[in-house]
CSV table of C-alpha atoms in Angstrom, one decimal:
chain,number,residue,atom,x,y,z
A,1,GLU,CA,-1.8,-3.1,-11.6
A,2,THR,CA,-2.9,-4.8,-8.3
A,3,GLY,CA,-5.6,-2.3,-7.4
A,4,VAL,CA,-3.6,-1.2,-4.4
A,5,THR,CA,-1.5,1.9,-4.8
A,6,GLN,CA,1.2,3.0,-2.4
A,7,THR,CA,2.9,6.4,-2.4
A,8,PRO,CA,5.7,7.3,-2.3
A,9,ARG,CA,7.6,4.3,-3.7
A,10,HIS,CA,10.9,5.5,-2.1
A,11,LEU,CA,11.4,7.7,1.0
A,12,VAL,CA,14.6,8.8,2.7
A,13,MET,CA,14.3,10.6,5.9
A,14,GLY,CA,16.3,11.6,8.9
A,15,MET,CA,15.5,10.4,12.4
A,16,THR,CA,13.9,13.6,13.4
A,17,ASN,CA,11.6,14.0,10.4
A,18,LYS,CA,7.9,13.4,10.2
A,19,LYS,CA,6.5,11.8,7.1
A,20,SER,CA,3.5,9.8,6.0
A,21,LEU,CA,3.0,6.7,3.8
A,22,LYS,CA,-0.2,6.5,1.9
A,23,CYS,CA,-2.2,3.5,0.6
A,24,GLU,CA,-5.3,3.4,-1.6
A,25,GLN,CA,-7.2,0.4,-2.7
A,26,HIS,CA,-9.7,0.4,-5.6
A,27,LEU,CA,-11.0,-3.2,-5.0
A,28,GLY,CA,-14.0,-2.4,-2.7
A,29,HIS,CA,-12.4,-4.4,0.1
A,30,ASN,CA,-13.2,-3.7,3.7
A,31,ALA,CA,-9.9,-4.8,5.4
A,32,MET,CA,-6.6,-3.1,5.1
A,33,TYR,CA,-3.2,-4.0,6.5
A,34,TRP,CA,0.3,-2.6,7.0
A,35,TYR,CA,3.3,-5.0,6.9
A,36,LYS,CA,7.0,-4.4,7.4
A,37,GLN,CA,9.4,-6.5,5.3
A,38,SER,CA,13.1,-6.4,6.4
A,39,ALA,CA,16.0,-8.1,4.8
A,40,LYS,CA,16.3,-11.8,5.9
A,41,LYS,CA,13.2,-11.7,8.1
A,42,PRO,CA,9.6,-12.9,7.5
A,43,LEU,CA,6.9,-10.4,6.6
A,44,GLU,CA,5.7,-8.8,9.8
A,45,LEU,CA,2.1,-7.7,10.3
A,46,MET,CA,1.9,-4.2,11.9
A,47,PHE,CA,-1.7,-3.1,11.8
A,48,VAL,CA,-5.1,-4.4,10.6
A,49,TYR,CA,-8.2,-2.3,9.9
A,50,ASN,CA,-11.6,-3.7,9.3
A,51,PHE,CA,-14.3,-1.3,8.2
A,52,LYS,CA,-12.1,1.6,9.3
A,53,GLU,CA,-11.7,0.2,12.8
A,54,GLN,CA,-8.3,-1.0,14.1
A,55,THR,CA,-8.5,-4.7,14.9
A,56,GLU,CA,-4.9,-5.5,15.3
A,57,ASN,CA,-1.8,-3.7,16.6
A,58,ASN,CA,1.0,-6.1,16.6
A,59,SER,CA,3.0,-4.5,19.4
A,60,VAL,CA,4.2,-1.7,17.0
A,61,PRO,CA,6.2,1.1,18.6
A,62,SER,CA,4.3,4.4,18.9
A,63,ARG,CA,6.6,6.2,16.5
A,64,PHE,CA,4.4,4.4,13.8
A,65,SER,CA,0.9,5.8,13.9
A,66,PRO,CA,-1.8,4.4,11.5
A,67,GLU,CA,-4.8,6.2,10.2
A,68,CYS,CA,-7.7,4.8,8.3
A,69,PRO,CA,-10.3,7.6,7.3
A,70,ASN,CA,-12.3,5.2,5.2
A,71,SER,CA,-12.2,1.7,3.8
A,72,SER,CA,-10.3,2.7,0.8
A,73,HIS,CA,-7.5,4.7,2.3
A,74,LEU,CA,-4.8,3.9,4.9
A,75,PHE,CA,-2.0,6.0,6.1
A,76,LEU,CA,1.1,5.3,8.2
A,77,HIS,CA,2.4,8.4,10.0
A,78,LEU,CA,6.1,8.2,10.9
A,79,HIS,CA,8.0,10.3,13.4
A,80,THR,CA,11.4,10.0,15.2
A,81,LEU,CA,12.2,6.7,13.5
A,82,GLN,CA,15.3,4.6,14.1
A,83,PRO,CA,17.8,3.2,11.6
A,84,GLU,CA,16.4,-0.3,12.2
A,85,ASP,CA,13.0,1.0,10.9
A,86,SER,CA,14.5,1.0,7.4
A,87,ALA,CA,12.5,-1.6,5.4
A,88,LEU,CA,10.0,-2.1,2.7
A,89,TYR,CA,6.5,-1.2,4.0
A,90,LEU,CA,3.7,-3.0,2.3
A,91,CYS,CA,0.0,-2.2,2.3
A,92,ALA,CA,-2.6,-4.9,1.6
A,93,SER,CA,-6.3,-5.2,1.4
A,94,SER,CA,-8.8,-8.0,1.4
A,95,GLN,CA,-12.5,-8.9,1.7
A,96,GLY,CA,-13.8,-10.4,4.8
A,97,GLY,CA,-13.1,-9.6,8.4
A,98,GLY,CA,-9.5,-8.8,8.4
A,99,GLY,CA,-8.3,-12.3,9.0
A,100,GLY,CA,-6.6,-14.9,6.8
A,101,ASN,CA,-9.6,-16.5,5.1
A,102,GLN,CA,-9.4,-14.4,2.1
A,103,PRO,CA,-6.5,-13.6,-0.3
A,104,GLN,CA,-4.7,-10.4,0.3
A,105,HIS,CA,-3.9,-7.9,-2.5
A,106,PHE,CA,-0.6,-6.0,-2.0
A,107,GLY,CA,0.7,-2.7,-3.2
A,108,ASP,CA,4.3,-2.5,-4.4
A,109,GLY,CA,5.4,-1.0,-1.2
A,110,THR,CA,7.4,2.0,0.1
A,111,ARG,CA,11.1,1.5,0.4
A,112,LEU,CA,12.0,3.5,3.5
A,113,SER,CA,15.5,4.5,4.4
A,114,ILE,CA,16.3,6.2,7.7
A,115,LEU,CA,19.5,8.2,7.8
B,1,SER,CA,7.6,-19.9,16.6
B,2,GLN,CA,4.4,-20.0,14.6
B,3,GLN,CA,6.1,-19.1,11.4
B,4,GLY,CA,6.4,-21.7,8.7
B,5,GLU,CA,9.5,-22.9,7.3
B,6,GLU,CA,10.0,-22.9,3.5
B,7,ASP,CA,12.6,-25.0,2.0
B,8,PRO,CA,14.8,-24.7,0.2
B,9,GLN,CA,15.7,-21.2,1.0
B,10,ALA,CA,17.0,-20.8,-2.5
B,11,LEU,CA,16.5,-22.8,-5.6
B,12,SER,CA,18.2,-22.4,-9.0
B,13,ILE,CA,17.0,-24.5,-12.0
B,14,GLN,CA,17.1,-24.4,-15.8
B,15,GLU,CA,14.2,-23.0,-17.8
B,16,GLY,CA,11.8,-25.7,-18.6
B,17,GLU,CA,12.4,-27.8,-15.5
B,18,ASN,CA,9.9,-28.2,-12.7
B,19,ALA,CA,10.4,-26.3,-9.4
B,20,THR,CA,9.1,-27.6,-6.1
B,21,MET,CA,9.0,-25.6,-3.0
B,22,ASN,CA,7.9,-26.9,0.5
B,23,CYS,CA,6.4,-25.3,3.5
B,24,SER,CA,6.0,-26.7,6.9
B,25,TYR,CA,4.1,-25.4,9.9
B,26,LYS,CA,3.5,-26.2,13.5
B,27,THR,CA,-0.1,-25.4,14.3
B,28,SER,CA,-3.4,-26.4,12.9
B,29,ILE,CA,-4.7,-24.3,10.0
B,30,ASN,CA,-8.0,-23.3,8.3
B,31,ASN,CA,-6.2,-22.7,5.0
B,32,LEU,CA,-2.8,-22.1,3.6
B,33,GLN,CA,-1.9,-19.5,0.9
B,34,TRP,CA,1.0,-19.2,-1.5
B,35,TYR,CA,2.3,-15.8,-2.7
B,36,ARG,CA,4.9,-14.7,-5.2
B,37,GLN,CA,7.0,-11.6,-4.9
B,38,ASN,CA,9.1,-10.2,-7.7
B,39,SER,CA,12.1,-8.1,-6.9
B,40,GLY,CA,11.0,-4.6,-5.8
B,41,ARG,CA,7.3,-5.4,-6.0
B,42,GLY,CA,4.5,-6.4,-3.6
B,43,LEU,CA,3.3,-9.9,-3.0
B,44,VAL,CA,0.9,-11.5,-5.5
B,45,HIS,CA,-1.6,-14.1,-4.3
B,46,LEU,CA,-1.3,-17.4,-6.2
B,47,ILE,CA,-3.4,-20.1,-4.5
B,48,LEU,CA,-5.4,-20.6,-1.4
B,49,ILE,CA,-6.0,-24.2,-0.3
B,50,ARG,CA,-8.3,-25.1,2.5
B,51,SER,CA,-7.6,-27.6,5.2
B,52,ASN,CA,-10.1,-30.1,3.7
B,53,GLU,CA,-8.5,-29.9,0.3
B,54,ARG,CA,-5.5,-32.0,-0.7
B,55,GLU,CA,-4.6,-30.6,-4.0
B,56,LYS,CA,-5.3,-27.5,-6.1
B,57,HIS,CA,-4.2,-26.4,-9.5
B,58,SER,CA,-3.9,-23.0,-11.3
B,59,GLY,CA,-2.3,-23.1,-14.7
B,60,ARG,CA,1.2,-24.3,-14.3
B,61,LEU,CA,1.0,-24.2,-10.5
B,62,ARG,CA,0.0,-27.2,-8.3
B,63,VAL,CA,-0.3,-27.0,-4.6
B,64,THR,CA,-0.7,-29.9,-2.3
B,65,LEU,CA,-1.5,-30.0,1.4
B,66,ASP,CA,-0.9,-32.7,3.9
B,67,THR,CA,-2.4,-31.7,7.2
B,68,SER,CA,-1.2,-34.9,9.0
B,69,LYS,CA,2.4,-33.9,8.2
B,70,LYS,CA,1.6,-30.1,8.6
B,71,SER,CA,3.2,-29.4,5.2
B,72,SER,CA,2.4,-28.0,1.8
B,73,SER,CA,4.2,-27.9,-1.5
B,74,LEU,CA,4.1,-25.6,-4.5
B,75,LEU,CA,5.1,-27.1,-7.9
B,76,ILE,CA,5.7,-25.0,-10.9
B,77,THR,CA,5.9,-27.0,-14.0
B,78,ALA,CA,7.7,-26.0,-17.2
B,79,SER,CA,9.4,-23.1,-15.5
B,80,ARG,CA,10.0,-19.8,-17.4
B,81,ALA,CA,12.5,-17.0,-16.7
B,82,ALA,CA,9.5,-14.9,-15.6
B,83,ASP,CA,8.9,-17.3,-12.7
B,84,THR,CA,12.1,-16.0,-11.1
B,85,ALA,CA,10.8,-14.5,-7.7
B,86,SER,CA,10.4,-15.3,-4.1
B,87,TYR,CA,7.6,-17.6,-3.0
B,88,PHE,CA,6.0,-17.5,0.4
B,89,CYS,CA,3.5,-19.7,2.2
B,90,ALA,CA,1.2,-18.1,4.7
B,91,ARG,CA,-1.4,-19.4,7.1
B,92,ILE,CA,-3.6,-18.1,9.8
B,93,SER,CA,-2.2,-17.7,13.3
B,94,ASN,CA,-4.3,-19.6,15.8
B,95,GLN,CA,-3.2,-17.2,18.6
B,96,GLY,CA,-5.0,-14.0,19.3
B,97,ALA,CA,-6.7,-12.3,16.3
B,98,GLN,CA,-6.9,-14.2,13.1
B,99,LYS,CA,-4.1,-13.0,11.0
B,100,LEU,CA,-1.8,-14.3,8.2
B,101,VAL,CA,1.7,-15.5,9.3
B,102,PHE,CA,4.2,-15.6,6.5
B,103,GLY,CA,7.3,-17.8,6.2
B,104,GLN,CA,10.7,-16.6,5.1
B,105,GLY,CA,10.2,-17.6,1.5
B,106,THR,CA,12.1,-19.5,-1.2
B,107,ARG,CA,14.1,-17.5,-3.6
B,108,LEU,CA,13.6,-19.2,-7.0
B,109,THR,CA,15.9,-18.4,-10.0
B,110,ILE,CA,15.2,-19.7,-13.4
B,111,ASN,CA,18.2,-19.7,-15.7
B,112,PRO,CA,17.6,-19.3,-19.4
């Protein structure tokens, strides 16, 4: 139990579907992150939220839409995805200002497959 | 590229042996972190070493940092089958917002 819970663990969707990934952290952290992990590629940072405010958008296509209603919850809304978006999507949280000076705590990810 | 390079990309050893994984990077750092990822799971933070530290220990883990060579190593002593995982180093990007940049990782297999 890492204190960061992601749902669903697996998701299969068509390119025209709309779905959402959810992340919840029980650690009292104030920064939350979305990462994409594809096969044979380094972990890619997508978004950073610090105290519910987005502080980083790493040139992510608009078909990925994050939402952070409070410091404990983070969503990633998906629509009209492409096959190359199939990957493991990881959520993480940390103390501090959303940078790299604190350890990050990861959830177990959502394995996304686009048909 | 700002991303670090871990080597080897894959390492297979016998249980009980020591495992050493290396990480090199190109830009100056404030700290460097090591993470482990078991198959199908998220990353787990192992050790954070600051730029003014040279060595840090945690149980069977030992991390060294050589800022002059821009490199770090992770040593796992007396390896166990449960140590089988991918290991990543990560450090803060010095471009734009402060964010962690991960390497591609070392896939470690411990054979019983």
